[in-house]
Short mmCIF file of C-alpha atoms and ligand atoms in Angstrom, two decimals:
data_model
loop_
_atom_site.label_atom_id
_atom_site.label_comp_id
_atom_site.label_asym_id
_atom_site.label_seq_id
_atom_site.Cartn_x
_atom_site.Cartn_y
_atom_site.Cartn_z
CA UNK A 208 -4.97 8.05 -9.53
CA UNK A 209 -2.99 4.89 -8.69
CA UNK A 210 -0.63 5.76 -11.59
CA UNK A 211 -0.23 9.21 -10.17
CA UNK A 212 0.87 7.94 -6.72
CA UNK A 213 3.16 5.29 -8.30
CA UNK A 214 4.80 8.10 -10.26
CA UNK A 215 5.34 10.12 -7.07
CA UNK A 216 6.88 7.09 -5.35
CA UNK A 217 9.22 6.45 -8.29
CA UNK A 218 10.40 10.06 -8.08
CA UNK A 219 10.90 9.82 -4.31
CA UNK A 220 13.07 6.73 -4.80
CA UNK A 221 15.12 8.35 -7.56
CA UNK A 222 15.60 11.58 -5.66
CA UNK A 223 16.36 9.97 -2.28
CA UNK A 224 18.40 6.86 -3.08
CA UNK A 225 19.66 4.63 -0.25
CA UNK A 226 16.77 5.65 2.04
CA UNK A 227 14.68 2.43 2.04
CA UNK A 228 12.83 3.20 5.30
CA UNK A 229 11.76 6.59 3.94
CA UNK A 230 10.53 4.98 0.70
CA UNK A 231 8.58 2.43 2.77
CA UNK A 232 6.88 5.09 4.92
CA UNK A 233 5.95 7.16 1.86
CA UNK A 234 4.69 4.11 -0.04
CA UNK A 235 2.36 3.09 2.78
CA UNK A 236 0.84 6.56 2.95
CA UNK A 237 0.53 6.94 -0.83
CA UNK A 238 -1.35 3.64 -1.08
CA UNK A 239 -4.00 4.99 1.30
CA UNK A 240 -4.17 8.42 -0.31
CA UNK A 241 -5.15 7.25 -3.78
CA UNK A 242 -8.67 7.08 -2.30
CA UNK A 243 -8.63 10.76 -1.24
CA UNK A 244 -7.00 12.16 -4.33
CA UNK A 245 -9.77 10.73 -6.52
CA UNK A 246 -12.28 12.80 -4.55
CA UNK A 247 -10.10 15.92 -4.16
CA UNK A 248 -8.19 16.87 -7.32
CA UNK A 249 -7.37 20.25 -5.73
CA UNK A 250 -4.66 18.59 -3.62
CA UNK A 251 -2.97 17.27 -6.75
CA UNK A 252 -3.15 20.67 -8.45
CA UNK A 253 -1.48 22.27 -5.39
CA UNK A 254 1.19 19.51 -5.34
CA UNK A 255 0.45 18.94 -1.66
CA UNK A 256 1.92 15.43 -1.67
CA UNK A 257 5.18 16.50 -3.28
CA UNK A 258 5.45 19.30 -0.72
CA UNK A 259 4.72 16.98 2.23
CA UNK A 260 7.38 14.51 1.10
CA UNK A 261 10.08 17.19 0.93
CA UNK A 262 11.27 18.29 4.41
CA UNK A 263 10.91 22.02 5.11
CA UNK A 264 14.49 21.92 6.39
CA UNK A 265 17.22 19.33 7.06
CA UNK A 266 20.03 20.18 9.45
CA UNK A 267 23.08 17.90 9.53
CA UNK A 268 26.05 18.65 11.73
CA UNK A 269 29.31 17.45 13.24
CA UNK A 270 29.34 16.42 16.91
CA UNK A 271 32.90 16.12 18.26
CA UNK A 272 33.29 14.92 21.85
CA UNK A 273 35.88 13.41 24.17
CA UNK A 274 35.58 10.06 26.05
CA UNK A 275 36.76 9.35 29.62
CA UNK A 276 40.21 8.32 28.36
CA UNK A 277 40.62 11.62 26.52
CA UNK A 278 40.13 10.13 23.04
CA UNK A 279 38.26 12.22 20.47
CA UNK A 280 35.17 10.96 18.63
CA UNK A 281 33.15 12.52 15.83
CA UNK A 282 29.47 11.65 15.40
CA UNK A 283 26.87 13.03 13.04
CA UNK A 284 23.86 14.98 14.31
CA UNK A 285 20.57 15.59 12.47
CA UNK A 286 17.31 17.46 12.78
CA UNK A 287 14.65 16.93 10.11
CA UNK A 288 12.05 19.73 10.27
CA UNK A 289 9.45 18.05 8.11
CA UNK A 290 6.25 20.08 8.26
CA UNK A 291 5.03 23.03 10.35
CA UNK A 292 1.62 23.59 8.75
CA UNK A 293 -0.40 22.95 11.92
CA UNK A 294 2.09 23.95 14.63
CA UNK A 295 5.77 24.21 15.58
CA UNK A 296 7.99 21.27 14.65
CA UNK A 297 7.74 18.48 17.21
CA UNK A 298 9.31 15.02 17.40
CA UNK A 299 11.88 12.97 19.27
CA UNK A 300 15.64 12.58 19.15
CA UNK A 301 17.08 9.09 18.60
CA UNK A 302 20.62 8.11 19.63
CA UNK A 303 21.47 4.74 18.07
CA UNK A 304 24.34 3.54 15.84
CA UNK A 305 21.84 2.72 13.05
CA UNK A 306 20.67 6.35 12.77
CA UNK A 307 21.03 7.89 9.31
CA UNK A 308 19.27 10.47 7.17
CA UNK A 309 16.75 8.02 5.65
CA UNK A 310 15.66 6.58 9.00
CA UNK A 311 15.12 10.03 10.48
CA UNK A 312 13.21 11.17 7.38
CA UNK A 313 10.87 8.20 7.68
CA UNK A 314 10.33 8.98 11.35
CA UNK A 315 9.77 12.70 10.67
CA UNK A 316 7.31 11.91 7.86
CA UNK A 317 5.31 9.56 10.12
CA UNK A 318 5.41 12.16 12.87
CA UNK A 319 3.58 14.71 10.70
CA UNK A 320 0.55 12.41 10.40
CA UNK A 321 0.72 11.21 13.99
CA UNK A 322 0.85 14.72 15.43
CA UNK A 323 -2.10 15.75 13.25
CA UNK A 324 -4.12 12.84 14.69
CA UNK A 325 -3.52 13.93 18.30
CA UNK A 326 -5.84 16.95 17.76
CA UNK A 327 -3.08 19.18 19.21
CA UNK A 328 -1.31 21.95 17.24
CA UNK A 329 2.03 20.30 16.49
CA UNK A 330 4.01 20.00 13.26
CA UNK A 331 6.32 17.05 12.59
CA UNK A 332 10.09 16.63 13.04
CA UNK A 333 12.68 14.06 14.14
CA UNK A 334 16.37 14.14 14.89
CA UNK A 335 19.22 12.35 16.54
CA UNK A 336 22.65 10.93 16.04
CA UNK A 337 24.54 7.74 15.26
CA UNK A 338 26.02 8.01 18.77
CA UNK A 339 25.56 4.80 20.83
CA UNK A 340 24.87 5.54 24.52
CA UNK A 341 25.23 1.82 25.35
CA UNK A 342 28.33 1.12 27.45
CA UNK A 343 29.13 4.84 27.87
CA UNK A 344 29.62 6.43 31.28
CA UNK A 345 27.23 9.15 32.48
CA UNK A 346 30.01 11.71 31.95
CA UNK A 347 30.54 10.56 28.36
CA UNK A 348 26.81 10.77 27.67
CA UNK A 349 26.74 14.25 29.21
CA UNK A 350 29.66 15.47 27.11
CA UNK A 351 28.05 14.08 23.97
CA UNK A 352 24.67 15.68 24.76
CA UNK A 353 26.34 19.03 25.42
CA UNK A 354 28.27 18.86 22.15
CA UNK A 355 25.08 17.88 20.28
CA UNK A 356 23.09 20.76 21.80
CA UNK A 357 25.86 23.29 21.16
CA UNK A 358 24.80 23.14 17.49
CA UNK A 359 21.12 22.14 17.75
CA UNK A 360 20.21 25.05 20.07
CA UNK A 361 20.27 27.60 17.25
CA UNK A 362 17.60 25.69 15.28
CA UNK A 363 15.03 25.00 18.04
CA UNK A 364 12.88 26.95 20.49
CA UNK A 365 9.56 26.70 22.36
CA UNK A 366 7.69 28.26 19.41
CA UNK A 367 9.88 26.81 16.65
CA UNK A 368 10.83 23.21 17.29
CA UNK A 369 10.43 21.20 20.51
CA UNK A 370 12.44 17.94 20.57
CA UNK A 371 11.74 14.99 22.92
CA UNK A 372 13.10 11.48 23.56
CA UNK A 373 13.09 8.32 21.45
CA UNK A 374 15.36 5.26 21.31
CA UNK A 375 18.48 5.93 23.39
CA UNK A 376 17.19 9.30 24.63
CA UNK A 377 15.47 9.02 28.01
CA UNK A 378 15.26 11.12 31.16
CA UNK A 379 19.06 11.28 31.61
CA UNK A 380 19.75 12.53 28.08
CA UNK A 381 16.84 15.02 28.11
CA UNK A 382 18.28 16.48 31.33
CA UNK A 383 21.75 17.01 29.86
CA UNK A 384 20.35 18.40 26.59
CA UNK A 385 17.97 20.80 28.35
CA UNK A 386 20.69 21.96 30.75
CA UNK A 387 22.97 22.90 27.85
CA UNK A 388 20.17 24.66 25.95
CA UNK A 389 19.32 26.71 29.04
CA UNK A 390 22.94 27.69 29.49
CA UNK A 391 23.46 28.70 25.86
CA UNK A 392 20.20 30.66 25.55
CA UNK A 393 20.05 31.97 29.11
CA UNK A 394 16.35 31.18 29.24
CA UNK A 395 14.16 28.62 30.98
CA UNK A 396 11.49 27.65 28.49
CA UNK A 397 9.60 24.51 27.52
CA UNK A 398 11.99 23.83 24.62
CA UNK A 399 12.01 20.08 25.21
CA UNK A 400 9.46 17.60 26.51
CA UNK A 401 10.10 14.58 28.71
CA UNK A 402 11.65 16.89 31.32
CA UNK A 403 12.04 15.96 34.99
CA UNK A 404 9.01 16.59 37.21
CA UNK A 405 10.75 19.28 39.30
CA UNK A 406 11.81 21.30 36.23
CA UNK A 407 8.80 21.51 33.96
CA UNK A 408 8.03 17.89 33.11
CA UNK A 409 4.55 16.40 33.08
CA UNK A 410 3.34 13.46 35.11
CA UNK A 411 2.42 10.49 32.87
CA UNK A 412 4.83 11.56 30.08
CA UNK A 413 7.14 8.56 30.67
CA UNK A 414 4.11 6.24 30.75
CA UNK A 415 2.23 7.84 27.86
CA UNK A 416 3.35 5.94 24.76
CA UNK A 417 2.95 2.51 26.33
CA UNK A 418 -0.32 3.38 28.08
CA UNK A 419 -1.63 4.92 24.87
CA UNK A 420 -0.83 1.81 22.80
CA UNK A 421 -2.79 -0.28 25.30
CA UNK A 422 -5.72 2.17 25.34
CA UNK A 423 -5.76 2.01 21.53
CA UNK A 424 -5.83 -1.83 21.59
CA UNK A 425 -8.68 -1.71 24.09
CA UNK A 426 -10.64 0.70 21.88
CA UNK A 427 -10.17 -1.61 18.88
CA UNK A 428 -11.39 -4.57 20.97
CA UNK A 429 -14.46 -2.60 22.05
CA UNK A 430 -15.63 -2.57 18.41
CA UNK A 431 -16.03 -6.36 18.87
CA UNK A 432 -17.48 -6.05 22.37
CA UNK A 433 -14.28 -7.44 23.91
CA UNK A 434 -11.53 -6.17 26.20
CA UNK A 435 -7.96 -6.99 27.21
CA UNK A 436 -8.76 -8.86 30.42
CA UNK A 437 -7.28 -12.37 30.41
CA UNK A 438 -5.60 -11.95 27.02
CA UNK A 439 -2.04 -13.20 26.45
CA UNK A 440 0.20 -10.49 25.00
CA UNK A 441 3.57 -10.55 23.24
CA UNK A 442 5.63 -7.40 23.84
CA UNK A 443 8.99 -6.66 22.20
CA UNK A 444 11.66 -4.25 23.44
CA UNK A 445 12.36 -3.54 27.09
CA UNK A 446 12.76 0.23 27.01
CA UNK A 447 10.37 3.03 27.82
CA UNK A 448 7.49 1.96 25.57
CA UNK A 449 7.67 -1.76 26.40
CA UNK A 450 7.87 -1.15 30.16
CA UNK A 451 4.75 1.02 30.36
CA UNK A 452 2.85 -1.15 27.90
CA UNK A 453 3.33 -4.03 30.31
CA UNK A 454 2.50 -1.82 33.31
CA UNK A 455 -0.92 -0.99 31.81
CA UNK A 456 -1.51 -4.57 30.62
CA UNK A 457 -0.97 -5.82 34.17
CA UNK A 458 -3.44 -3.22 35.47
CA UNK A 459 -6.06 -4.35 32.94
CA UNK A 460 -5.65 -8.03 33.83
CA UNK A 461 -3.78 -9.22 30.72
CA UNK A 462 -0.86 -11.65 30.74
CA UNK A 463 2.29 -10.23 29.08
CA UNK A 464 4.81 -13.01 28.45
CA UNK A 465 7.74 -11.58 26.46
CA UNK A 466 10.36 -8.79 26.53
CA UNK A 467 13.46 -8.29 24.39
CA UNK A 468 16.52 -6.22 23.62
CA UNK A 469 18.89 -6.33 20.68
CA UNK A 470 20.74 -9.32 22.20
CA UNK A 471 17.71 -11.64 22.63
CA UNK A 472 14.32 -12.15 24.26
CA UNK A 473 12.69 -13.76 27.29
CA UNK A 474 9.49 -15.81 27.34
CA UNK A 475 7.88 -16.02 30.77
CA UNK A 476 5.01 -18.50 30.67
CA UNK A 477 3.90 -17.45 34.17
CA UNK A 478 3.38 -13.87 33.02
CA UNK A 479 5.25 -10.66 33.87
CA UNK A 480 4.00 -9.36 37.22
CA UNK A 481 4.45 -5.91 38.79
CA UNK A 482 7.35 -7.23 40.86
CA UNK A 483 9.08 -8.62 37.76
CA UNK A 484 8.45 -5.35 35.91
CA UNK A 485 10.06 -3.40 38.78
CA UNK A 486 13.13 -5.62 38.32
CA UNK A 487 13.16 -4.84 34.57
CA UNK A 488 12.88 -1.09 35.21
CA UNK A 489 15.83 -1.17 37.59
CA UNK A 490 17.79 -3.43 35.20
CA UNK A 491 17.19 -1.23 32.15
CA UNK A 492 16.83 2.30 33.52
CA UNK A 493 19.32 2.26 36.41
CA UNK A 494 21.81 -0.58 35.95
CA UNK A 495 21.55 -0.43 32.13
CA UNK A 496 21.92 -4.24 31.88
CA UNK A 497 20.72 -6.86 29.36
CA UNK A 498 17.34 -8.62 29.37
CA UNK A 499 19.11 -12.01 29.65
CA UNK A 500 19.40 -11.28 33.39
CA UNK A 501 15.60 -11.63 33.71
CA UNK A 502 15.85 -15.37 33.08
CA UNK A 503 18.68 -15.69 35.65
CA UNK A 504 16.46 -14.03 38.23
CA UNK A 505 13.08 -15.63 37.39
CA UNK A 506 13.11 -19.36 36.77
CA UNK A 507 9.74 -19.37 34.97
CA UNK A 508 11.42 -17.53 32.06
CA UNK A 509 13.45 -18.85 29.14
CA UNK A 510 16.03 -16.65 27.40
CA UNK A 511 16.73 -17.04 23.68
CA UNK A 512 19.68 -15.12 22.23
CA UNK A 513 19.09 -13.22 18.96
CA UNK A 514 20.18 -15.20 15.90
CA UNK A 515 20.82 -12.95 12.88
CA UNK A 516 20.86 -16.04 10.60
CA UNK A 517 17.15 -16.70 11.28
CA UNK A 518 14.60 -15.42 8.74
CA UNK A 519 12.12 -14.63 11.53
CA UNK A 520 12.02 -13.42 15.12
CA UNK A 521 11.06 -16.30 17.47
CA UNK A 522 9.50 -13.81 19.91
CA UNK A 523 6.55 -13.57 17.50
CA UNK A 524 6.14 -17.35 17.38
CA UNK A 525 4.18 -18.01 20.60
CA UNK A 526 0.49 -18.58 21.21
CA UNK A 527 -1.21 -15.29 22.11
CA UNK A 528 -4.11 -13.00 21.23
CA UNK A 529 -2.33 -9.63 21.21
CA UNK A 530 1.02 -8.24 20.06
CA UNK A 531 2.61 -4.94 21.05
CA UNK A 532 5.79 -4.41 18.98
CA UNK A 533 7.71 -1.82 21.03
CA UNK A 534 11.35 -2.01 19.91
CA UNK A 535 12.14 -0.67 16.44
CA UNK A 536 11.25 -0.42 12.74
CA UNK A 537 10.67 -3.55 10.63
CA UNK A 538 10.85 -5.95 13.56
CA UNK A 539 7.86 -7.90 12.13
CA UNK A 540 8.52 -9.23 8.64
CA UNK A 541 6.21 -11.31 6.41
CA UNK A 542 7.23 -14.56 8.15
CA UNK A 543 6.67 -13.04 11.60
CA UNK A 544 3.26 -11.70 10.55
CA UNK A 545 2.24 -15.13 9.31
CA UNK A 546 3.51 -16.75 12.55
CA UNK A 547 1.49 -14.27 14.62
CA UNK A 548 -1.68 -15.03 12.67
CA UNK A 549 -1.05 -18.79 12.86
CA UNK A 550 -0.64 -18.57 16.65
CA UNK A 551 -3.97 -16.80 17.14
CA UNK A 552 -2.96 -13.14 17.39
CA UNK A 553 -5.79 -10.89 16.25
CA UNK A 554 -4.86 -7.59 17.93
CA UNK A 555 -1.65 -5.75 16.95
CA UNK A 556 -1.09 -2.32 18.48
CA UNK A 557 2.19 -0.74 17.41
CA UNK A 558 4.11 1.05 20.17
CA UNK A 559 7.17 1.28 17.92
CA UNK A 560 7.29 3.33 14.72
CA UNK A 561 6.74 1.30 11.53
CA UNK A 562 7.61 -2.02 13.22
CA UNK A 563 5.88 -4.04 10.49
CA UNK A 564 7.10 -4.37 6.91
CA UNK A 565 4.67 -3.60 4.08
CA UNK A 566 4.28 -7.35 3.36
CA UNK A 567 3.47 -7.95 7.03
CA UNK A 568 0.93 -5.10 7.11
CA UNK A 569 -0.77 -6.50 4.01
CA UNK A 570 -1.17 -9.86 5.74
CA UNK A 571 -2.77 -8.23 8.79
CA UNK A 572 -5.15 -6.25 6.58
CA UNK A 573 -6.07 -9.30 4.50
CA UNK A 574 -6.77 -11.30 7.68
CA UNK A 575 -8.98 -8.41 8.91
CA UNK A 576 -7.48 -8.47 12.39
CA UNK A 577 -7.52 -5.43 14.68
CA UNK A 578 -4.34 -3.77 13.45
CA UNK A 579 -3.43 -0.34 14.89
CA UNK A 580 -0.54 1.25 12.95
CA UNK A 581 2.11 3.13 14.93
CA UNK A 582 1.14 6.59 13.79
CA UNK A 583 -2.21 6.12 15.53
CA UNK A 584 -1.47 3.57 18.27
CA UNK A 585 1.70 5.21 19.65
CA UNK A 586 0.52 8.83 19.39
CA UNK A 587 -0.05 8.95 23.16
CA UNK A 588 3.59 9.90 23.75
CA UNK A 589 3.62 12.97 21.60
CA UNK A 590 0.08 13.87 22.70
CA UNK A 591 1.26 13.98 26.31
CA UNK A 592 4.27 16.00 25.18
CA UNK A 593 1.68 18.43 23.80
CA UNK A 594 0.05 18.44 27.25
CA UNK A 595 3.49 19.13 28.80
CA UNK A 596 3.88 22.10 26.43
CA UNK A 597 0.44 23.41 27.43
CA UNK A 598 1.31 23.16 31.14
CA UNK A 599 4.66 24.92 30.52
CA UNK A 600 2.95 27.78 28.66
CA UNK A 601 0.40 28.23 31.44
CA UNK A 602 3.06 27.67 34.14
CA UNK A 603 0.90 25.09 35.90
CA UNK A 604 1.04 21.35 36.61
CA UNK A 605 -1.92 19.04 36.21
CA UNK A 606 -2.40 15.99 38.44
CA UNK A 607 -1.79 12.40 37.37
CA UNK A 608 -5.53 11.82 37.05
CA UNK A 609 -6.01 14.91 34.89
CA UNK A 610 -3.21 14.01 32.48
CA UNK A 611 -4.15 10.33 32.31
CA UNK A 612 -7.79 11.22 31.60
CA UNK A 613 -6.73 13.61 28.84
CA UNK A 614 -4.40 10.94 27.38
CA UNK A 615 -7.18 8.36 27.48
CA UNK A 616 -9.63 10.74 25.79
CA UNK A 617 -7.09 11.62 23.10
CA UNK A 618 -6.47 7.93 22.32
CA UNK A 619 -10.22 7.32 22.23
CA UNK A 620 -10.63 10.25 19.81
CA UNK A 621 -7.76 9.07 17.59
CA UNK A 622 -9.34 5.63 17.44
CA UNK A 623 -12.74 7.08 16.64
CA UNK A 624 -11.37 9.34 13.87
CA UNK A 625 -9.38 6.50 12.27
CA UNK A 626 -12.35 4.14 12.49
CA UNK A 627 -14.84 6.64 11.01
CA UNK A 628 -12.46 7.81 8.28
CA UNK A 629 -11.76 4.23 7.16
CA UNK A 630 -15.50 3.65 6.97
CA UNK A 631 -16.14 6.90 5.08
CA UNK A 632 -13.59 5.94 2.42
CA UNK A 633 -15.09 2.47 1.92
CA UNK A 634 -12.52 0.40 3.83
CA UNK A 635 -14.16 -0.35 7.20
CA UNK A 636 -11.80 -1.68 9.88
CA UNK A 637 -8.70 -0.54 7.98
CA UNK A 638 -6.97 1.69 10.55
CA UNK A 639 -4.01 2.20 8.17
CA UNK A 640 -6.22 4.02 5.68
CA UNK A 641 -8.08 5.76 8.51
CA UNK A 642 -4.89 7.14 10.10
CA UNK A 643 -3.19 8.12 6.84
CA UNK A 644 -6.23 9.85 5.38
CA UNK A 645 -7.33 11.68 8.56
CA UNK A 646 -3.77 12.88 9.25
CA UNK A 647 -3.26 13.92 5.65
CA UNK A 648 -6.51 15.91 5.41
CA UNK A 649 -5.73 18.01 8.46
CA UNK A 650 -2.23 18.92 7.29
CA UNK A 651 -3.20 19.31 3.62
CA UNK A 652 -6.04 21.70 4.43
CA UNK A 653 -3.74 23.85 6.58
CA UNK A 654 -1.20 23.93 3.75
CA UNK A 655 -3.88 24.93 1.24
CA UNK A 656 -4.97 27.79 3.56
CA UNK A 657 -1.42 29.05 3.99
CA UNK A 658 -0.54 29.35 0.30
CA UNK A 659 2.64 28.32 -1.46
CA UNK A 660 5.22 28.26 1.34
P1 NDP B 38 14.24 2.77 24.35
O1 NDP B 38 15.59 3.20 23.93
O2 NDP B 38 13.76 3.09 25.72
O3 NDP B 38 14.09 1.20 24.16
C1 NDP B 38 14.25 0.61 22.90
C2 NDP B 38 14.18 -0.90 23.06
O4 NDP B 38 14.14 -1.50 21.77
C3 NDP B 38 15.37 -1.49 23.77
O5 NDP B 38 14.98 -2.65 24.45
C4 NDP B 38 16.31 -1.82 22.62
O6 NDP B 38 17.26 -2.84 22.90
C5 NDP B 38 15.34 -2.29 21.56
N1 NDP B 38 15.91 -2.00 20.23
C6 NDP B 38 16.22 -0.78 19.73
N2 NDP B 38 16.75 -0.89 18.50
C7 NDP B 38 16.78 -2.20 18.24
C8 NDP B 38 17.21 -2.96 17.14
N3 NDP B 38 17.72 -2.36 16.04
N4 NDP B 38 17.07 -4.30 17.20
C9 NDP B 38 16.55 -4.90 18.32
N5 NDP B 38 16.12 -4.23 19.39
C10 NDP B 38 16.24 -2.92 19.36
O7 NDP B 38 13.23 3.36 23.23
P2 NDP B 38 11.67 3.60 23.32
O8 NDP B 38 11.04 2.55 24.15
O9 NDP B 38 11.44 5.01 23.64
O10 NDP B 38 11.24 3.40 21.79
C11 NDP B 38 10.84 2.14 21.24
C12 NDP B 38 10.07 2.36 19.96
O11 NDP B 38 8.91 3.18 20.24
C13 NDP B 38 10.83 3.10 18.85
O12 NDP B 38 10.39 2.62 17.60
C14 NDP B 38 10.36 4.55 19.02
O13 NDP B 38 10.50 5.29 17.83
C15 NDP B 38 8.90 4.31 19.37
N6 NDP B 38 8.24 5.42 20.03
C16 NDP B 38 8.70 5.92 21.22
C17 NDP B 38 8.05 6.97 21.83
C18 NDP B 38 8.45 7.46 23.18
O14 NDP B 38 7.68 8.25 23.75
N7 NDP B 38 9.56 7.04 23.75
C19 NDP B 38 6.89 7.62 21.20
C20 NDP B 38 6.41 6.96 20.00
C21 NDP B 38 7.10 5.92 19.44
P3 NDP B 38 18.80 -2.45 23.10
O15 NDP B 38 18.84 -1.72 24.42
O16 NDP B 38 19.54 -3.73 23.10
O17 NDP B 38 19.18 -1.57 21.94
#
């Protein structure tokens, strides 16, 4: 069966050249699935894998817009509708200059498995643009979002495809995108998640991915009769996921000591407190400044600028027990993974999508640490989006406690399913196999039921 999956991977690479992130995401899943395919030849006969690797639909479009000086710009927009076997397409939009077809295909592919794990009826998708919101005025961001939605609106809908946020798409962008959709369609529906609280949003949605990654880490620790209290934690990024990861870590009595952005990182030996986090939220969400300012404000912190010539990220080279990568893909390479292990890290819960390279993942698995892959550990965001959709359909709003309890229970269930599945397939403690196999089985069985479509 190993030959079979190697053959599929070779074909994916040949058919989708210049998409290394997509190859990486497929490879990681295929390595886990060899175990399932041996027991279930019916999936091979129905070519389920080949069908899951091929998006149901890819939409690529021109986004022309005008800046404040009146100059014209042309960006590229995408929506990858990967798989709708268990529900309407669902997944975030990313606005970042690095965005390309391969990156969005990897994200959409991961999303299919992640959404299946949430226990909610959601298919997988992802989209975005190579537009860079950094340094743009609110009016420029609004004009871009309106131009982007003026094409995307014809491909989405509350029962078809429900986008959300991701890197570079937060509350401001969701507002502009939703406003334009509403105008074009002349309908007020739950077509997007991450909406404002007064117009259909859910409490806890902004917090959900970060909180969920921490709940997942705590569940992994429980298997060793431990918890997060008193643990030192390394957190990367300083956006939505990083902020609420730290918020929950503070509540649980852990000591988070790092934050980063693409320009560099801060190390705060004294620990990031609620007051310091409030400063970061204002800095990043309101003033849209750089993390370097943290070290100007708080003297216990040291700022280190990013150095592209380095073969590792120094953020991952500090003594700690836990790591929460919450910035972007492949931010932990083999050297970083080995530094983390050397410095005592034995819990890694991925808030970001695919933040660890395959070589790094293999080191974590070989060391038998508690390693929660993104498609399980960061599923809290999309799960709470699913809860937002449910509230929109019923035209009601749950309380903070209700949503947080549901989020907590979903993360507990995802952990349990991954843990049990890994055990059932003879690889106890391997959450990568657990997540890939459990997600695959749910989607594959739905596809088998629905025939050749
Ligand atoms: P934000 O845009 O709010 O924050 C992203 C953070 O990561 C910023 O600090 C940013 O720094 C940094 N970053 C982004 N790209 C790079 C890069 N290429 N190199 C170095 N730093 C970088 O995004 P989110 O917090 O929403 O997303 C973070 C991660 O979590 C992503 O991998 C996303 O896919 C994943 N995720 C998010 C979910 C959500 O609900 N938001 C759900 C599940 C996963 P800078 O500002 O300098 O670019």
